[in-house]
PDB file of C-alpha atoms and ligand atoms in Angstrom:
ATOM      1  CA  MET A1058     -10.017 -19.064  42.272  1.00 55.00           C
ATOM      2  CA  ARG A1059     -13.035 -16.778  42.696  1.00 62.00           C
ATOM      3  CA  ARG A1060     -10.915 -14.315  44.638  1.00 64.00           C
ATOM      4  CA  TRP A1061      -8.455 -14.216  41.719  1.00 60.00           C
ATOM      5  CA  ILE A1062     -11.205 -13.531  39.220  1.00 58.00           C
ATOM      6  CA  VAL A1063     -12.623 -10.748  41.420  1.00 57.00           C
ATOM      7  CA  SER A1064      -9.127  -9.227  41.773  1.00 60.00           C
ATOM      8  CA  ILE A1065      -8.538  -9.289  38.024  1.00 54.00           C
ATOM      9  CA  LEU A1066     -11.961  -7.719  37.404  1.00 54.00           C
ATOM     10  CA  CYS A1067     -11.231  -4.963  39.957  1.00 53.00           C
ATOM     11  CA  LEU A1068      -7.833  -4.300  38.394  1.00 53.00           C
ATOM     12  CA  SER A1069      -9.290  -4.045  34.922  1.00 52.00           C
ATOM     13  CA  LEU A1070     -11.872  -1.541  36.207  1.00 52.00           C
ATOM     14  CA  LEU A1071      -9.163   0.516  37.896  1.00 52.00           C
ATOM     15  CA  CYS A1072      -6.863   0.457  34.843  1.00 48.00           C
ATOM     16  CA  PRO A1073      -9.094   0.388  31.769  1.00 49.00           C
ATOM     17  CA  VAL A1074      -7.168  -0.311  28.594  1.00 48.00           C
ATOM     18  CA  LYS A1075      -7.296   2.999  26.815  1.00 47.00           C
ATOM     19  CA  ALA A1076      -8.455   2.558  23.227  1.00 55.00           C
ATOM     20  CA  ARG A1077      -5.893   4.281  21.040  1.00 64.00           C
ATOM     21  CA  ALA A1078      -7.449   6.595  18.481  1.00 78.00           C
ATOM     22  CA  GLU A1079      -6.413   5.802  14.936  1.00 91.00           C
ATOM     23  CA  ARG A1080      -3.924   8.272  13.485  1.00 97.00           C
ATOM     24  CA  TYR A1081      -3.698   8.834   9.750  1.00 98.00           C
ATOM     25  CA  VAL A1082      -1.200  10.670   7.554  1.00 98.00           C
ATOM     26  CA  ALA A1083      -0.793  11.046   3.789  1.00 98.00           C
ATOM     27  CA  LEU A1084       2.484  10.866   1.895  1.00 98.00           C
ATOM     28  CA  THR A1085       2.422  13.055  -1.209  1.00 98.00           C
ATOM     29  CA  PHE A1086       5.055  13.026  -3.960  1.00 98.00           C
ATOM     30  CA  ASP A1087       5.532  15.945  -6.351  1.00 98.00           C
ATOM     31  CA  ASP A1088       7.226  16.413  -9.725  1.00 98.00           C
ATOM     32  CA  GLY A1089       7.216  12.840 -11.054  1.00 97.00           C
ATOM     33  CA  PRO A1090       7.013  10.344 -12.551  1.00 97.00           C
ATOM     34  CA  SER A1091      10.791  10.057 -12.681  1.00 95.00           C
ATOM     35  CA  GLY A1092      11.684   6.616 -13.982  1.00 94.00           C
ATOM     36  CA  ARG A1093      13.854   4.553 -11.669  1.00 96.00           C
ATOM     37  CA  PHE A1094      13.197   6.588  -8.501  1.00 98.00           C
ATOM     38  CA  THR A1095       9.449   6.238  -8.971  1.00 98.00           C
ATOM     39  CA  ARG A1096       9.895   2.505  -9.610  1.00 98.00           C
ATOM     40  CA  GLU A1097      12.030   2.117  -6.439  1.00 98.00           C
ATOM     41  CA  LEU A1098       9.411   3.981  -4.448  1.00 98.00           C
ATOM     42  CA  LEU A1099       6.531   1.932  -5.852  1.00 98.00           C
ATOM     43  CA  ASP A1100       8.404  -1.295  -5.033  1.00 98.00           C
ATOM     44  CA  GLY A1101       8.920  -0.152  -1.418  1.00 98.00           C
ATOM     45  CA  LEU A1102       5.321   1.014  -0.992  1.00 98.00           C
ATOM     46  CA  ARG A1103       4.010  -2.248  -2.424  1.00 98.00           C
ATOM     47  CA  GLN A1104       6.149  -4.282   0.010  1.00 98.00           C
ATOM     48  CA  ARG A1105       4.690  -2.241   2.874  1.00 98.00           C
ATOM     49  CA  GLN A1106       1.134  -2.222   1.443  1.00 98.00           C
ATOM     50  CA  VAL A1107       0.971   1.541   1.650  1.00 98.00           C
ATOM     51  CA  GLN A1108      -0.900   3.874  -0.721  1.00 98.00           C
ATOM     52  CA  ALA A1109       0.291   7.408  -1.447  1.00 98.00           C
ATOM     53  CA  THR A1110      -0.636  10.425  -3.560  1.00 98.00           C
ATOM     54  CA  PHE A1111       1.421  11.397  -6.625  1.00 98.00           C
ATOM     55  CA  LEU A1112       1.122  14.931  -7.972  1.00 98.00           C
ATOM     56  CA  LEU A1113       2.301  14.472 -11.546  1.00 98.00           C
ATOM     57  CA  CYS A1114       3.680  16.860 -14.174  1.00 98.00           C
ATOM     58  CA  GLY A1115       2.513  16.575 -17.795  1.00 98.00           C
ATOM     59  CA  TYR A1116       5.963  16.848 -19.346  1.00 98.00           C
ATOM     60  CA  ARG A1117       7.164  13.938 -17.202  1.00 98.00           C
ATOM     61  CA  LEU A1118       4.020  11.875 -17.851  1.00 97.00           C
ATOM     62  CA  LYS A1119       4.906  12.108 -21.512  1.00 97.00           C
ATOM     63  CA  GLU A1120       8.326  10.645 -20.764  1.00 97.00           C
ATOM     64  CA  TYR A1121       7.235   7.991 -18.236  1.00 98.00           C
ATOM     65  CA  PRO A1122       3.719   6.790 -19.119  1.00 97.00           C
ATOM     66  CA  GLN A1123       4.436   3.264 -17.811  1.00 97.00           C
ATOM     67  CA  GLU A1124       5.265   4.548 -14.343  1.00 98.00           C
ATOM     68  CA  ALA A1125       2.029   6.562 -14.326  1.00 98.00           C
ATOM     69  CA  ASP A1126       0.074   3.443 -15.306  1.00 98.00           C
ATOM     70  CA  ARG A1127       1.725   1.522 -12.473  1.00 98.00           C
ATOM     71  CA  ILE A1128       0.945   4.279  -9.936  1.00 98.00           C
ATOM     72  CA  CYS A1129      -2.705   4.036 -10.928  1.00 97.00           C
ATOM     73  CA  ARG A1130      -2.799   0.221 -11.159  1.00 97.00           C
ATOM     74  CA  GLU A1131      -1.309  -0.200  -7.677  1.00 98.00           C
ATOM     75  CA  GLY A1132      -4.064   1.846  -6.059  1.00 97.00           C
ATOM     76  CA  HIS A1133      -2.268   5.131  -5.470  1.00 98.00           C
ATOM     77  CA  GLU A1134      -3.920   8.488  -5.981  1.00 98.00           C
ATOM     78  CA  ILE A1135      -2.921  10.771  -8.850  1.00 98.00           C
ATOM     79  CA  GLY A1136      -3.216  14.551  -8.641  1.00 98.00           C
ATOM     80  CA  LEU A1137      -2.138  17.349 -10.984  1.00 98.00           C
ATOM     81  CA  HIS A1138       1.031  19.421 -10.620  1.00 98.00           C
ATOM     82  CA  GLY A1139       0.763  21.297 -13.940  1.00 98.00           C
ATOM     83  CA  TYR A1140       2.218  20.411 -17.325  1.00 98.00           C
ATOM     84  CA  SER A1141       5.430  22.443 -17.403  1.00 98.00           C
ATOM     85  CA  HIS A1142       6.054  22.937 -13.666  1.00 98.00           C
ATOM     86  CA  ALA A1143       6.059  26.691 -14.306  1.00 98.00           C
ATOM     87  CA  CYS A1144       4.704  28.943 -11.532  1.00 97.00           C
ATOM     88  CA  MET A1145       0.895  29.005 -11.758  1.00 98.00           C
ATOM     89  CA  GLY A1146       0.619  32.037  -9.473  1.00 96.00           C
ATOM     90  CA  THR A1147       1.323  34.425 -12.369  1.00 97.00           C
ATOM     91  CA  MET A1148      -0.496  32.577 -15.181  1.00 98.00           C
ATOM     92  CA  CYS A1149      -3.672  33.825 -16.853  1.00 98.00           C
ATOM     93  CA  GLU A1150      -6.724  31.590 -16.846  1.00 98.00           C
ATOM     94  CA  ASP A1151      -6.218  30.349 -20.409  1.00 98.00           C
ATOM     95  CA  ALA A1152      -2.639  29.292 -19.711  1.00 98.00           C
ATOM     96  CA  LEU A1153      -3.799  27.508 -16.545  1.00 98.00           C
ATOM     97  CA  ARG A1154      -6.540  25.698 -18.447  1.00 98.00           C
ATOM     98  CA  ARG A1155      -3.983  24.527 -21.017  1.00 98.00           C
ATOM     99  CA  GLU A1156      -1.632  23.295 -18.245  1.00 98.00           C
ATOM    100  CA  LEU A1157      -4.434  21.194 -16.761  1.00 98.00           C
ATOM    101  CA  GLU A1158      -6.006  19.967 -20.014  1.00 98.00           C
ATOM    102  CA  ASP A1159      -2.645  18.901 -21.472  1.00 98.00           C
ATOM    103  CA  THR A1160      -1.805  16.977 -18.286  1.00 98.00           C
ATOM    104  CA  LEU A1161      -5.241  15.366 -17.966  1.00 98.00           C
ATOM    105  CA  ALA A1162      -4.942  14.130 -21.570  1.00 98.00           C
ATOM    106  CA  LEU A1163      -1.845  12.104 -20.615  1.00 98.00           C
ATOM    107  CA  LEU A1164      -3.222  10.420 -17.498  1.00 98.00           C
ATOM    108  CA  PRO A1165      -3.978   6.684 -17.484  1.00 96.00           C
ATOM    109  CA  ALA A1166      -7.499   5.821 -18.621  1.00 93.00           C
ATOM    110  CA  GLY A1167     -10.102   6.091 -15.866  1.00 91.00           C
ATOM    111  CA  CYS A1168      -7.895   8.247 -13.631  1.00 94.00           C
ATOM    112  CA  ARG A1169      -9.907  11.189 -12.258  1.00 95.00           C
ATOM    113  CA  PRO A1170      -7.847  13.516 -10.053  1.00 98.00           C
ATOM    114  CA  VAL A1171      -9.527  15.424  -7.231  1.00 98.00           C
ATOM    115  CA  PHE A1172      -6.516  17.568  -6.295  1.00 98.00           C
ATOM    116  CA  LEU A1173      -4.315  20.152  -7.917  1.00 98.00           C
ATOM    117  CA  ARG A1174      -1.072  21.154  -6.264  1.00 98.00           C
ATOM    118  CA  PRO A1175       0.318  24.263  -7.975  1.00 98.00           C
ATOM    119  CA  PRO A1176       4.136  24.109  -8.261  1.00 98.00           C
ATOM    120  CA  GLY A1177       5.723  25.611  -5.144  1.00 95.00           C
ATOM    121  CA  GLY A1178       2.217  25.911  -3.678  1.00 94.00           C
ATOM    122  CA  LYS A1179       1.906  29.309  -5.461  1.00 95.00           C
ATOM    123  CA  SER A1180      -1.758  30.094  -5.946  1.00 96.00           C
ATOM    124  CA  SER A1181      -3.781  33.107  -7.132  1.00 97.00           C
ATOM    125  CA  PRO A1182      -7.447  34.023  -7.663  1.00 98.00           C
ATOM    126  CA  CYS A1183      -7.073  32.668 -11.243  1.00 98.00           C
ATOM    127  CA  VAL A1184      -5.780  29.334  -9.908  1.00 98.00           C
ATOM    128  CA  THR A1185      -8.770  29.153  -7.551  1.00 98.00           C
ATOM    129  CA  GLU A1186     -11.162  29.947 -10.389  1.00 98.00           C
ATOM    130  CA  VAL A1187      -9.710  27.353 -12.776  1.00 98.00           C
ATOM    131  CA  ALA A1188      -9.480  24.715 -10.019  1.00 98.00           C
ATOM    132  CA  GLN A1189     -13.214  25.284  -9.392  1.00 98.00           C
ATOM    133  CA  GLU A1190     -13.929  24.947 -13.092  1.00 98.00           C
ATOM    134  CA  PHE A1191     -12.054  21.606 -13.228  1.00 98.00           C
ATOM    135  CA  GLY A1192     -13.593  20.343  -9.963  1.00 98.00           C
ATOM    136  CA  LEU A1193     -10.244  20.215  -8.145  1.00 98.00           C
ATOM    137  CA  GLY A1194      -9.400  20.953  -4.520  1.00 98.00           C
ATOM    138  CA  ILE A1195      -6.021  22.654  -3.973  1.00 98.00           C
ATOM    139  CA  LEU A1196      -3.758  20.407  -1.962  1.00 98.00           C
ATOM    140  CA  ARG A1197      -1.041  22.099   0.061  1.00 98.00           C
ATOM    141  CA  TRP A1198       0.907  20.351   2.839  1.00 98.00           C
ATOM    142  CA  SER A1199       1.568  20.557   6.578  1.00 98.00           C
ATOM    143  CA  VAL A1200       4.976  18.807   6.818  1.00 98.00           C
ATOM    144  CA  ASP A1201       7.816  19.822   4.498  1.00 98.00           C
ATOM    145  CA  PRO A1202      11.283  18.372   5.145  1.00 98.00           C
ATOM    146  CA  LYS A1203      12.615  20.073   1.958  1.00 97.00           C
ATOM    147  CA  ASP A1204      13.828  16.694   0.734  1.00 97.00           C
ATOM    148  CA  TRP A1205      14.778  18.183  -2.669  1.00 96.00           C
ATOM    149  CA  ALA A1206      17.493  20.214  -0.945  1.00 96.00           C
ATOM    150  CA  VAL A1207      18.643  17.657   1.654  1.00 93.00           C
ATOM    151  CA  ASP A1208      20.677  14.766   0.299  1.00 92.00           C
ATOM    152  CA  ASP A1209      20.422  12.833   3.573  1.00 97.00           C
ATOM    153  CA  ALA A1210      17.627  10.277   3.990  1.00 98.00           C
ATOM    154  CA  GLN A1211      18.068   9.967   7.766  1.00 97.00           C
ATOM    155  CA  LYS A1212      17.804  13.721   8.259  1.00 98.00           C
ATOM    156  CA  ILE A1213      14.662  13.948   6.094  1.00 98.00           C
ATOM    157  CA  CYS A1214      13.159  11.026   8.018  1.00 98.00           C
ATOM    158  CA  ARG A1215      13.956  12.569  11.424  1.00 98.00           C
ATOM    159  CA  THR A1216      12.348  15.896  10.437  1.00 98.00           C
ATOM    160  CA  VAL A1217       9.112  14.206   9.382  1.00 98.00           C
ATOM    161  CA  VAL A1218       8.901  11.643  12.184  1.00 98.00           C
ATOM    162  CA  GLY A1219       9.636  14.367  14.764  1.00 97.00           C
ATOM    163  CA  SER A1220       6.704  16.514  13.695  1.00 97.00           C
ATOM    164  CA  ALA A1221       4.056  14.188  12.228  1.00 98.00           C
ATOM    165  CA  ARG A1222       0.558  14.497  13.724  1.00 98.00           C
ATOM    166  CA  ASP A1223      -2.757  12.886  12.938  1.00 98.00           C
ATOM    167  CA  GLY A1224      -4.162  14.383   9.712  1.00 98.00           C
ATOM    168  CA  ASP A1225      -0.860  15.625   8.293  1.00 98.00           C
ATOM    169  CA  VAL A1226      -0.085  15.887   4.596  1.00 98.00           C
ATOM    170  CA  ILE A1227       3.620  15.181   4.104  1.00 98.00           C
ATOM    171  CA  LEU A1228       5.397  16.717   1.108  1.00 98.00           C
ATOM    172  CA  LEU A1229       8.128  14.700  -0.635  1.00 98.00           C
ATOM    173  CA  HIS A1230       9.434  14.217  -4.195  1.00 98.00           C
ATOM    174  CA  ASP A1231      10.108  10.926  -6.006  1.00 97.00           C
ATOM    175  CA  MET A1232      13.055  12.552  -7.747  1.00 96.00           C
ATOM    176  CA  SER A1233      16.137  11.230  -5.920  1.00 97.00           C
ATOM    177  CA  HIS A1234      17.373   8.133  -4.149  1.00 97.00           C
ATOM    178  CA  SER A1235      17.620   9.946  -0.786  1.00 97.00           C
ATOM    179  CA  SER A1236      13.959  11.037  -0.999  1.00 98.00           C
ATOM    180  CA  VAL A1237      12.813   7.493  -1.767  1.00 98.00           C
ATOM    181  CA  GLU A1238      14.951   6.024   1.019  1.00 98.00           C
ATOM    182  CA  ALA A1239      13.591   8.667   3.406  1.00 98.00           C
ATOM    183  CA  ALA A1240       9.972   8.015   2.375  1.00 98.00           C
ATOM    184  CA  LEU A1241      10.270   4.297   3.104  1.00 98.00           C
ATOM    185  CA  ALA A1242      12.058   4.942   6.420  1.00 98.00           C
ATOM    186  CA  ILE A1243       9.222   7.355   7.347  1.00 98.00           C
ATOM    187  CA  VAL A1244       6.645   4.653   6.581  1.00 98.00           C
ATOM    188  CA  ASP A1245       8.524   2.157   8.767  1.00 98.00           C
ATOM    189  CA  ALA A1246       9.037   4.562  11.688  1.00 98.00           C
ATOM    190  CA  LEU A1247       5.528   6.043  11.769  1.00 98.00           C
ATOM    191  CA  SER A1248       3.855   2.657  11.218  1.00 98.00           C
ATOM    192  CA  GLU A1249       5.756   1.471  14.276  1.00 97.00           C
ATOM    193  CA  GLN A1250       4.207   4.389  16.196  1.00 97.00           C
ATOM    194  CA  GLY A1251       0.722   3.331  15.096  1.00 97.00           C
ATOM    195  CA  PHE A1252       0.155   5.717  12.177  1.00 98.00           C
ATOM    196  CA  THR A1253      -1.745   4.477   9.137  1.00 98.00           C
ATOM    197  CA  PHE A1254      -0.774   5.767   5.687  1.00 98.00           C
ATOM    198  CA  VAL A1255      -3.568   6.662   3.290  1.00 98.00           C
ATOM    199  CA  THR A1256      -3.955   8.764   0.145  1.00 98.00           C
ATOM    200  CA  ALA A1257      -4.862  12.446   0.552  1.00 98.00           C
ATOM    201  CA  LYS A1258      -8.388  11.725  -0.708  1.00 98.00           C
ATOM    202  CA  GLU A1259      -8.765   8.913   1.836  1.00 98.00           C
ATOM    203  CA  LEU A1260      -7.358  11.100   4.603  1.00 98.00           C
ATOM    204  CA  ALA A1261     -10.056  13.694   3.876  1.00 98.00           C
ATOM    205  CA  ARG A1262     -12.686  10.947   3.970  1.00 98.00           C
ATOM    206  CA  HIS A1263     -11.405   9.586   7.305  1.00 96.00           C
ATOM    207  CA  LYS A1264     -11.662  13.097   8.761  1.00 97.00           C
ATOM    208  CA  GLY A1265     -15.158  13.681   7.373  1.00 97.00           C
ATOM    209  CA  VAL A1266     -13.973  16.439   5.012  1.00 98.00           C
ATOM    210  CA  THR A1267     -15.732  16.862   1.668  1.00 98.00           C
ATOM    211  CA  ILE A1268     -13.369  18.238  -0.967  1.00 98.00           C
ATOM    212  CA  VAL A1269     -14.720  21.541  -2.278  1.00 98.00           C
ATOM    213  CA  PRO A1270     -13.327  22.556  -5.702  1.00 98.00           C
ATOM    214  CA  GLY A1271     -11.059  25.621  -5.462  1.00 98.00           C
ATOM    215  CA  ARG A1272     -10.653  25.351  -1.682  1.00 98.00           C
ATOM    216  CA  GLU A1273      -7.161  24.952  -0.211  1.00 98.00           C
ATOM    217  CA  TYR A1274      -6.271  22.106   2.158  1.00 98.00           C
ATOM    218  CA  GLU A1275      -3.049  21.906   4.188  1.00 98.00           C
ATOM    219  CA  ARG A1276      -4.034  19.011   6.406  1.00 98.00           C
ATOM    220  CA  PHE A1277      -7.205  17.144   7.326  1.00 98.00           C
TER     221      PHE A1277
HETATM  222 ZN1   ZN B1700       7.016  20.721  -7.817  1.00 93.69          ZN
END
């Protein structure tokens, strides 16, 4: 018996179980809320107990306030994506301020965004300036499967799963059934590989990054 115990101890010293470092990624959804697709997505995320980040547009918030309330109530993060979804890269500061103020006014009570994602990721010195003024970091992305142009959930899923690394910010849109199906398949596949899904704000926290207003972040 003692010999067995000694052998097991020796083996465990020779082959230490390597502690696997935690890997985190953030799913981010632009352009919503969008009614039934947002609801489908929220149902799937709730089933999987996963939190994501939703970059919302003012003109859609006006149309779907209940979906925005649900996003907030279910513990997801809300960020700003402008009011009109017009390109912010060419807007003057006053127009940018209006885009943000009009969107903030429509957000659920108590919701305080920390990120702005300009439509198309198009920034400018004015965007930086106004983001600073509003206390918002600029959230870009590091994985983009162009889901808005690919009507094939499996293909979108393969692109993301094939390239995802610890700290990635994944760009998707809750605007079509294929995007929602892909998002949930991505959660299932990457969870299986040991990834944990968190909001963008949480991802920054896990990586020890303090969000600086006006600064751009692609990944953490
Ligand atoms: Zn967009």
